[in-house]
Short mmCIF file of C-alpha atoms in Angstrom, two decimals:
data_model
loop_
_atom_site.label_atom_id
_atom_site.label_comp_id
_atom_site.label_asym_id
_atom_site.label_seq_id
_atom_site.Cartn_x
_atom_site.Cartn_y
_atom_site.Cartn_z
CA MET A 1 71.01 201.91 160.65
CA GLN A 2 70.71 199.58 163.63
CA LYS A 3 70.16 195.92 162.84
CA ASN A 4 66.59 194.90 163.49
CA VAL A 5 63.94 192.45 162.40
CA ILE A 6 60.97 193.78 160.47
CA ASN A 7 58.30 191.36 161.63
CA LYS A 8 55.09 193.11 160.60
CA ILE A 9 52.97 193.13 157.47
CA TYR A 10 49.84 195.23 156.93
CA ILE A 11 46.45 193.54 156.71
CA ASP A 12 42.95 194.96 157.27
CA GLY A 13 44.21 198.28 158.60
CA GLU A 14 46.62 196.81 161.14
CA PHE A 15 50.28 195.85 161.42
CA VAL A 16 50.28 192.13 162.15
CA THR A 17 52.91 189.42 162.56
CA PRO A 18 53.14 187.21 159.48
CA HIS A 19 52.09 183.59 159.61
CA GLY A 20 55.25 182.89 157.58
CA THR A 21 58.39 182.33 159.63
CA GLU A 22 61.25 182.59 157.12
CA LEU A 23 63.79 185.34 157.88
CA PHE A 24 65.49 187.10 154.96
CA ASP A 25 68.69 189.14 155.36
CA LEU A 26 68.67 192.81 154.37
CA PHE A 27 71.88 194.44 153.16
CA ASN A 28 73.42 197.86 152.77
CA PRO A 29 74.75 197.53 149.19
CA ALA A 30 77.31 200.30 149.73
CA THR A 31 79.06 198.20 152.39
CA GLY A 32 77.88 194.67 151.71
CA GLN A 33 76.94 194.38 155.39
CA VAL A 34 73.74 192.90 156.82
CA ILE A 35 71.61 195.68 158.34
CA GLY A 36 68.63 193.64 159.43
CA GLN A 37 66.14 190.94 158.57
CA VAL A 38 62.56 190.71 157.44
CA GLN A 39 60.09 188.00 158.40
CA LEU A 40 58.48 186.89 155.16
CA ALA A 41 54.79 186.29 154.64
CA ASP A 42 53.38 183.08 153.16
CA GLU A 43 50.22 181.80 151.43
CA ILE A 44 48.18 181.99 154.64
CA ASP A 45 48.97 185.69 154.90
CA VAL A 46 47.90 186.19 151.28
CA GLU A 47 44.56 184.55 152.07
CA ALA A 48 44.02 186.98 154.96
CA ALA A 49 45.01 190.00 152.87
CA VAL A 50 42.78 189.04 149.94
CA ALA A 51 39.86 188.39 152.29
CA ALA A 52 40.31 191.85 153.84
CA ALA A 53 40.44 193.51 150.43
CA LYS A 54 37.36 191.60 149.29
CA ARG A 55 35.40 192.72 152.37
CA ALA A 56 36.40 196.34 151.78
CA LEU A 57 35.60 196.32 148.05
CA PRO A 58 31.81 196.97 148.07
CA ALA A 59 32.07 200.13 150.17
CA TRP A 60 35.21 201.46 148.48
CA SER A 61 33.95 200.82 144.94
CA ALA A 62 30.83 202.83 145.80
CA THR A 63 32.77 205.94 146.84
CA SER A 64 32.45 209.12 144.82
CA THR A 65 35.23 210.75 142.84
CA ALA A 66 35.42 213.47 145.49
CA GLU A 67 35.87 210.89 148.25
CA ARG A 68 38.66 209.15 146.34
CA ILE A 69 40.42 212.44 145.67
CA ASP A 70 40.23 213.25 149.37
CA ALA A 71 41.80 209.87 150.21
CA LEU A 72 44.60 210.43 147.69
CA ARG A 73 45.32 213.85 149.17
CA ARG A 74 45.57 212.35 152.64
CA LEU A 75 47.92 209.66 151.36
CA GLN A 76 50.07 212.26 149.61
CA ALA A 77 50.31 214.38 152.76
CA ALA A 78 51.20 211.39 154.90
CA VAL A 79 53.94 210.24 152.52
CA ALA A 80 55.32 213.78 152.16
CA ALA A 81 55.56 214.03 155.97
CA ARG A 82 57.85 210.97 155.96
CA ARG A 83 60.04 212.25 153.14
CA ASN A 84 63.28 212.21 155.13
CA GLU A 85 62.68 208.70 156.46
CA ILE A 86 61.90 207.42 152.97
CA GLN A 87 65.09 209.04 151.65
CA GLU A 88 67.13 207.46 154.44
CA SER A 89 65.73 204.01 153.73
CA ILE A 90 66.55 204.37 150.01
CA LEU A 91 70.11 205.42 150.82
CA THR A 92 70.72 202.63 153.29
CA GLU A 93 68.91 199.66 151.76
CA TYR A 94 69.10 200.42 148.04
CA GLY A 95 72.11 202.70 147.68
CA GLY A 96 70.24 205.23 145.56
CA PRO A 97 72.47 208.34 145.42
CA LEU A 98 71.45 211.33 147.49
CA ARG A 99 71.29 213.53 144.43
CA ASN A 100 68.58 211.29 142.92
CA GLU A 101 65.89 213.32 144.63
CA TRP A 102 63.44 212.21 141.97
CA MET A 103 63.14 208.87 143.77
CA VAL A 104 61.33 210.59 146.64
CA ASP A 105 59.77 213.38 144.61
CA SER A 106 58.07 210.88 142.29
CA THR A 107 56.81 208.89 145.27
CA VAL A 108 54.94 211.92 146.55
CA SER A 109 53.87 213.22 143.14
CA ALA A 110 52.34 209.86 142.15
CA PHE A 111 49.28 210.81 144.20
CA ALA A 112 49.12 214.35 142.76
CA ASP A 113 49.33 212.99 139.21
CA MET A 114 46.45 210.61 139.81
CA ILE A 115 44.39 213.35 141.45
CA THR A 116 44.85 215.44 138.29
CA THR A 117 43.76 212.46 136.19
CA LEU A 118 40.78 211.66 138.39
CA GLU A 119 39.50 215.25 138.40
CA GLU A 120 39.00 215.10 134.61
CA PHE A 121 38.02 211.45 134.20
CA GLU A 122 34.54 210.50 132.99
CA PHE A 123 33.29 207.31 134.62
CA THR A 124 30.05 207.44 132.61
CA ARG A 125 30.01 207.88 128.83
CA GLN A 126 27.32 207.86 126.20
CA VAL A 127 27.77 205.60 123.14
CA GLY A 128 24.75 205.87 120.86
CA THR A 129 21.73 204.89 122.92
CA SER A 130 23.77 203.01 125.54
CA THR A 131 25.37 204.30 128.69
CA VAL A 132 28.85 202.96 129.34
CA GLU A 133 29.79 202.78 133.01
CA MET A 134 33.49 202.40 133.87
CA ALA A 135 33.31 200.04 136.85
CA PRO A 136 36.12 198.97 139.22
CA ILE A 137 37.55 195.65 138.10
CA GLY A 138 37.72 194.29 141.67
CA VAL A 139 40.52 193.33 144.03
CA ALA A 140 43.91 194.04 142.46
CA GLY A 141 47.25 192.41 143.15
CA LEU A 142 50.13 194.89 142.84
CA ILE A 143 53.58 193.29 142.52
CA MET A 144 56.67 195.49 142.84
CA PRO A 145 60.32 195.45 141.76
CA TRP A 146 63.24 196.45 143.99
CA ASN A 147 64.69 199.32 141.94
CA SER A 148 62.24 202.06 143.06
CA ASP A 149 60.11 200.43 145.71
CA ALA A 150 58.39 203.45 147.24
CA PHE A 151 57.45 205.04 143.92
CA PHE A 152 56.02 201.87 142.39
CA ILE A 153 53.93 201.17 145.49
CA CYS A 154 52.50 204.68 145.53
CA ASP A 155 51.92 204.87 141.80
CA LYS A 156 50.08 201.56 141.52
CA LEU A 157 48.20 202.14 144.77
CA ALA A 158 47.03 205.61 143.72
CA THR A 159 45.80 204.31 140.37
CA ALA A 160 43.94 201.32 141.78
CA LEU A 161 42.27 203.33 144.54
CA ALA A 162 41.27 206.03 142.06
CA ALA A 163 39.49 203.35 140.03
CA GLY A 164 37.59 202.13 143.10
CA CYS A 165 39.58 198.91 143.52
CA THR A 166 40.97 197.52 146.75
CA VAL A 167 44.45 196.04 146.70
CA VAL A 168 46.96 193.52 147.95
CA ILE A 169 50.51 194.79 147.51
CA LYS A 170 53.51 192.49 147.24
CA PRO A 171 56.74 194.50 147.56
CA SER A 172 60.15 192.97 146.93
CA GLU A 173 61.56 191.27 150.00
CA MET A 174 64.84 193.08 149.21
CA SER A 175 63.10 196.42 149.87
CA ALA A 176 61.55 195.63 153.23
CA THR A 177 62.99 198.65 155.07
CA GLN A 178 61.66 201.05 152.46
CA THR A 179 58.30 199.28 152.47
CA HIS A 180 58.03 199.40 156.25
CA VAL A 181 58.63 203.16 156.39
CA LEU A 182 56.15 203.72 153.59
CA ALA A 183 53.53 201.46 155.17
CA GLN A 184 53.66 203.52 158.35
CA ALA A 185 53.03 206.66 156.32
CA LEU A 186 50.16 205.12 154.36
CA HIS A 187 48.56 203.87 157.58
CA GLU A 188 48.55 207.39 158.99
CA ALA A 189 46.33 208.57 156.12
CA GLY A 190 43.42 206.81 157.85
CA LEU A 191 41.84 204.97 154.93
CA PRO A 192 39.12 202.36 155.63
CA LYS A 193 40.36 198.98 156.79
CA GLY A 194 41.16 196.50 154.08
CA VAL A 195 41.30 199.01 151.24
CA PHE A 196 45.03 198.36 150.91
CA ASN A 197 47.07 195.51 152.32
CA ILE A 198 50.85 194.96 152.15
CA VAL A 199 52.30 191.45 152.20
CA THR A 200 56.07 191.22 151.88
CA GLY A 201 57.34 187.85 150.66
CA ARG A 202 59.02 185.88 147.93
CA GLY A 203 57.70 185.95 144.41
CA ASP A 204 57.43 182.17 144.17
CA VAL A 205 55.40 182.06 147.38
CA VAL A 206 53.43 185.26 147.96
CA GLY A 207 53.53 186.40 144.35
CA SER A 208 52.32 183.06 143.04
CA ALA A 209 49.53 182.89 145.62
CA ILE A 210 48.31 186.32 144.50
CA ASN A 211 48.56 185.42 140.81
CA ARG A 212 46.52 182.25 141.24
CA HIS A 213 43.92 183.55 143.71
CA LEU A 214 40.35 183.33 142.46
CA ASP A 215 39.33 186.55 144.23
CA ILE A 216 42.04 188.65 142.59
CA ALA A 217 40.70 190.18 139.36
CA LYS A 218 43.72 192.21 138.26
CA ILE A 219 47.50 191.96 138.41
CA SER A 220 49.75 194.96 137.88
CA PHE A 221 53.42 194.01 137.79
CA THR A 222 56.65 195.89 137.16
CA GLY A 223 59.81 193.83 136.77
CA SER A 224 61.68 191.51 134.46
CA THR A 225 60.30 189.99 131.28
CA GLU A 226 61.17 186.54 132.63
CA VAL A 227 58.94 187.02 135.69
CA GLY A 228 56.25 188.65 133.55
CA LYS A 229 55.96 185.46 131.54
CA ILE A 230 55.57 183.46 134.75
CA ILE A 231 52.76 185.77 135.83
CA VAL A 232 50.95 185.29 132.51
CA ARG A 233 51.10 181.52 132.98
CA GLU A 234 49.98 181.66 136.61
CA THR A 235 47.03 183.95 135.90
CA ALA A 236 45.81 182.03 132.86
CA ASP A 237 43.45 179.66 134.68
CA THR A 238 41.52 182.54 136.24
CA LEU A 239 41.74 184.79 133.15
CA LYS A 240 42.90 187.80 135.13
CA SER A 241 43.44 191.18 133.57
CA VAL A 242 47.18 191.88 133.61
CA THR A 243 49.30 194.98 133.19
CA LEU A 244 52.96 194.14 132.81
CA GLU A 245 55.73 196.75 132.63
CA LEU A 246 58.78 194.68 131.82
CA GLY A 247 62.37 194.91 130.61
CA GLY A 248 63.96 197.09 127.98
CA LYS A 249 67.01 197.56 125.80
CA SER A 250 66.26 201.11 124.85
CA PRO A 251 68.05 202.92 122.01
CA SER A 252 69.32 206.49 122.22
CA ILE A 253 69.59 207.71 118.63
CA ILE A 254 71.92 210.65 118.13
CA LEU A 255 71.11 212.04 114.67
CA ASP A 256 73.86 213.58 112.57
CA ASP A 257 72.50 217.12 113.07
CA ALA A 258 72.51 216.91 116.88
CA ASP A 259 74.56 219.12 119.18
CA LEU A 260 76.99 216.41 120.28
CA GLU A 261 77.83 218.02 123.60
CA LYS A 262 74.17 218.07 124.64
CA ALA A 263 73.21 214.80 122.96
CA VAL A 264 76.03 212.70 124.39
CA THR A 265 75.49 214.18 127.86
CA GLY A 266 71.79 213.37 127.59
CA ALA A 267 72.45 209.84 126.36
CA LEU A 268 74.86 209.13 129.22
CA TYR A 269 72.41 210.54 131.74
CA ILE A 270 69.63 208.33 130.39
CA GLY A 271 71.89 205.29 130.32
CA PHE A 272 73.21 205.72 133.85
CA ALA A 273 69.90 206.76 135.44
CA ASN A 274 69.22 205.00 138.75
CA SER A 275 72.78 203.60 138.63
CA GLY A 276 71.82 201.80 135.43
CA GLN A 277 69.20 199.78 137.33
CA ALA A 278 66.31 201.13 135.27
CA CYS A 279 64.05 199.42 132.77
CA VAL A 280 63.99 202.57 130.64
CA ALA A 281 67.78 203.03 130.56
CA GLY A 282 69.06 204.00 127.11
CA THR A 283 71.77 201.35 127.03
CA ARG A 284 72.28 201.29 123.24
CA ILE A 285 73.67 204.60 121.97
CA LEU A 286 73.33 204.80 118.19
CA VAL A 287 75.62 207.31 116.47
CA PRO A 288 76.44 208.18 112.84
CA GLU A 289 79.50 206.38 111.46
CA SER A 290 80.83 209.71 110.26
CA ARG A 291 80.80 211.21 113.77
CA LEU A 292 81.97 208.23 115.83
CA ASP A 293 85.36 209.69 116.74
CA GLU A 294 83.73 212.94 117.87
CA VAL A 295 81.19 211.05 119.95
CA LEU A 296 83.86 208.94 121.64
CA ALA A 297 85.91 212.01 122.49
CA VAL A 298 82.93 213.79 124.03
CA ALA A 299 81.69 210.67 125.83
CA THR A 300 85.11 209.92 127.32
CA ALA A 301 85.35 213.44 128.67
CA LYS A 302 81.77 213.45 129.96
CA MET A 303 82.19 210.20 131.90
CA ALA A 304 83.86 212.28 134.59
CA ASP A 305 80.44 213.83 135.26
CA PHE A 306 79.12 210.46 136.42
CA PRO A 307 81.25 209.53 139.43
CA VAL A 308 80.54 206.28 141.25
CA GLY A 309 80.79 206.12 145.02
CA ASP A 310 79.16 206.58 148.40
CA PRO A 311 75.47 207.27 147.79
CA ARG A 312 75.50 209.76 150.68
CA ASP A 313 78.04 211.94 148.88
CA PRO A 314 76.10 214.66 147.00
CA ALA A 315 78.62 214.38 144.15
CA THR A 316 77.89 210.69 143.52
CA ALA A 317 75.90 209.96 140.36
CA ILE A 318 76.14 206.17 140.34
CA GLY A 319 75.67 204.10 143.47
CA PRO A 320 76.16 200.37 144.12
CA MET A 321 74.23 197.51 142.60
CA VAL A 322 71.41 196.35 144.82
CA SER A 323 72.99 193.01 145.74
CA GLU A 324 76.03 190.79 145.29
CA ARG A 325 74.02 188.70 142.84
CA GLN A 326 73.28 191.77 140.72
CA TRP A 327 76.95 192.82 140.90
CA GLU A 328 78.00 189.40 139.60
CA ARG A 329 75.42 189.61 136.82
CA VAL A 330 76.78 192.95 135.60
CA GLN A 331 80.38 191.69 135.79
CA SER A 332 79.47 188.70 133.67
CA TYR A 333 78.08 190.97 130.95
CA ILE A 334 81.20 193.14 130.93
CA ARG A 335 83.35 190.04 130.47
CA ARG A 336 81.00 188.77 127.77
CA GLY A 337 81.29 192.04 125.89
CA VAL A 338 85.08 191.75 125.76
CA GLU A 339 84.90 188.09 124.75
CA GLU A 340 82.59 188.92 121.84
CA GLY A 341 84.88 191.64 120.49
CA ALA A 342 83.55 194.88 121.91
CA ARG A 343 86.13 197.51 122.92
CA ILE A 344 86.12 199.06 126.38
CA VAL A 345 86.43 202.84 126.07
CA VAL A 346 85.97 203.60 129.77
CA GLY A 347 85.53 201.32 132.78
CA GLY A 348 85.78 197.55 132.66
CA PRO A 349 85.47 194.60 135.04
CA GLY A 350 86.02 194.77 138.79
CA ARG A 351 85.32 197.40 141.41
CA PRO A 352 86.23 201.07 141.03
CA GLU A 353 89.49 202.17 142.60
CA GLY A 354 89.10 202.90 146.31
CA LEU A 355 85.79 201.03 146.61
CA SER A 356 86.78 197.56 147.79
CA ASP A 357 83.60 197.08 149.84
CA GLY A 358 80.04 197.05 148.60
CA TYR A 359 78.58 196.20 145.22
CA PHE A 360 80.09 198.97 143.12
CA VAL A 361 80.62 198.60 139.37
CA ARG A 362 82.97 200.60 137.19
CA PRO A 363 80.70 202.61 134.84
CA THR A 364 81.56 201.07 131.49
CA LEU A 365 81.29 202.33 127.95
CA PHE A 366 81.77 199.91 125.05
CA ALA A 367 82.53 200.79 121.42
CA ASP A 368 82.77 198.55 118.32
CA VAL A 369 79.48 196.97 119.38
CA THR A 370 77.24 195.26 116.85
CA ASN A 371 73.58 194.63 117.47
CA ASP A 372 74.01 190.85 117.53
CA MET A 373 76.31 190.95 120.59
CA THR A 374 74.94 189.82 123.94
CA ILE A 375 75.53 193.24 125.52
CA ALA A 376 73.34 194.76 122.80
CA ARG A 377 70.59 192.13 123.05
CA GLU A 378 70.06 191.47 126.76
CA GLU A 379 69.05 193.75 129.61
CA ILE A 380 72.10 194.17 131.87
CA PHE A 381 70.53 196.38 134.57
CA GLY A 382 73.75 198.13 135.49
CA PRO A 383 75.92 201.07 134.36
CA VAL A 384 77.09 199.44 131.12
CA LEU A 385 76.44 201.24 127.82
CA SER A 386 77.13 200.23 124.22
CA ILE A 387 77.90 202.55 121.30
CA LEU A 388 76.72 201.28 117.91
CA THR A 389 77.14 203.03 114.57
CA TYR A 390 74.66 203.47 111.73
CA ARG A 391 75.00 204.54 108.08
CA ASP A 392 71.90 206.67 107.66
CA GLU A 393 68.53 207.42 109.26
CA ASP A 394 66.86 204.26 107.92
CA HIS A 395 69.71 202.14 109.24
CA ALA A 396 69.41 203.80 112.68
CA VAL A 397 65.70 202.95 112.85
CA GLU A 398 66.41 199.39 111.71
CA ILE A 399 68.99 198.87 114.48
CA ALA A 400 66.79 200.53 117.10
CA ASN A 401 63.85 198.24 116.30
CA ASP A 402 65.98 195.09 116.02
CA THR A 403 65.27 193.92 119.56
CA THR A 404 62.75 191.79 121.42
CA TYR A 405 62.05 194.79 123.65
CA GLY A 406 60.17 198.02 123.05
CA LEU A 407 59.79 199.96 126.28
CA ALA A 408 61.44 203.32 125.62
CA ALA A 409 63.54 205.13 123.03
CA TYR A 410 65.34 208.45 122.83
CA VAL A 411 66.07 210.74 119.88
CA PHE A 412 68.50 213.66 119.86
CA SER A 413 68.35 216.17 117.00
CA SER A 414 68.47 219.92 116.34
CA ASP A 415 65.51 219.51 113.95
CA PRO A 416 62.27 218.85 115.92
CA ALA A 417 60.29 217.85 112.82
CA ARG A 418 62.91 215.32 111.77
CA ALA A 419 63.13 213.94 115.30
CA ARG A 420 59.34 213.44 115.34
CA ARG A 421 59.47 211.57 112.03
CA VAL A 422 62.10 209.23 113.43
CA ALA A 423 60.18 208.85 116.71
CA SER A 424 57.05 207.76 114.85
CA ARG A 425 58.98 204.86 113.30
CA LEU A 426 60.30 203.45 116.58
CA GLU A 427 58.69 200.40 118.17
CA ALA A 428 58.60 201.72 121.71
CA GLY A 429 55.89 202.66 124.18
CA ARG A 430 57.55 205.98 125.00
CA VAL A 431 59.87 208.05 122.81
CA SER A 432 61.61 211.07 124.31
CA ILE A 433 62.96 213.79 122.02
CA ASN A 434 65.87 215.79 123.44
CA GLY A 435 64.96 214.75 126.98
CA GLY A 436 61.23 215.48 126.85
CA TYR A 437 59.08 214.01 129.65
CA GLU A 438 55.39 213.96 130.56
CA PRO A 439 54.40 211.96 133.67
CA LEU A 440 50.73 211.64 132.70
CA SER A 441 51.41 210.10 129.29
CA PRO A 442 50.88 206.32 129.01
CA PHE A 443 53.83 204.17 129.98
CA GLY A 444 54.39 200.59 128.88
CA GLY A 445 56.01 198.57 126.15
CA PHE A 446 55.76 197.06 122.72
CA LYS A 447 56.75 193.42 122.14
CA GLN A 448 58.30 191.69 125.19
CA SER A 449 58.47 194.92 127.19
CA GLY A 450 54.97 194.38 128.47
CA ILE A 451 51.21 194.37 128.20
CA GLY A 452 49.00 197.39 128.83
CA ARG A 453 49.87 200.88 130.05
CA GLU A 454 50.33 202.73 133.31
CA TYR A 455 50.06 206.41 134.37
CA GLY A 456 47.33 208.91 133.70
CA THR A 457 44.07 208.03 131.98
CA PHE A 458 45.44 204.93 130.27
CA GLY A 459 46.70 203.56 133.58
CA LEU A 460 43.42 204.28 135.33
CA GLU A 461 41.40 202.50 132.63
CA GLY A 462 43.50 199.39 133.24
CA PHE A 463 41.72 198.99 136.59
CA LEU A 464 38.23 199.51 135.14
CA GLU A 465 35.79 197.37 133.19
CA PRO A 466 33.35 199.01 130.74
CA ARG A 467 29.73 198.06 131.43
CA SER A 468 27.23 198.93 128.70
CA VAL A 469 23.70 199.67 129.84
CA MET A 470 21.28 199.68 126.88
CA VAL A 471 17.69 200.82 127.11
#
């Protein structure tokens, strides 16, 4: 991709030059080379974006369900038409492997999922003698992470618009190429001016201005727990509604009756998803003490199915880390694991053989891990997995729940009823049994993995306020 400067943000239906003047370098993580720059927005740009969203709110909040569905269909069609460009931007700027088609598929399907939800949603309900009206909460600030930029923008945007809210979107500055391609697609859908606005900038500048703004009623954020806590503090004075989807240290419990071939493969897939840069990654693999040697043998053999390399190679399963900083972070955790007594089964520190450029990590599998070790406690956000052993089912649940997080969990078993019993004891917002998945089910975390839920009906209600009308 030719080096260029992205010097436009999207406010009030137009691409405009930011008031902010800071230039931020954009990298290709597979090469470590600068591929361009983005001109970052500032607080003045946030003021303009919020003002545009506020002007557009009365008309948009008054639209019918049919009108909102029509808008979502137009957005879906426009994004689908840019599928190849979105894929190219993900490959070049993020290093997401070509075979991770779900990154683009989910971006498009986010609109379809919300259309399905909206078609069945009741905005007016009867409670005794009162009528409860589900009213749009107002202007929403949508703050994105860098690990799946296009999907998160489309998912949060679709939900907010379905509720009748107008929005100000703050994407990660590290994802500016992806955002720019997506913004062009969204613009082509022809929505009313000001309904959505996109302001790319730093979290401590643009993000903070959105969090503190009196005219923003709602914040929806996906990212780290550390930043989530900052958002809670910054929104406190204005008592904003917040939805926070934060970090995780998710357990994958392989029960003693599981088919090890399938279970270990599934656990590795979940752990290495999105090159390990996923909040839902199952990074703690819990296995029965009695079957540890079998698990290690299967896991060692299966690691060959997760090659790391050029994201443009269809065979690649694990791409580079997003940045040099993230690469260093992952390396520090691998070293820490060794220092604290964990045993490297596969992988280790440094770059993979033959990949001297870019931010590639050796996919690493640790054994002899105890749940008090740093690599079992903290979110690494890279392809580093830990195998822990348990004595019995109760011990497995105890280990799984012994964490400050509670975003996701995974259970593998040949007995569905037993797996469900275990799942019901896990402190996690989503529990997948043998790889089960439902995109419309609520998504969010227990404990320090977040506040509130996204997706489907639960996500939609997060952008609505109940108003009781009593006669």
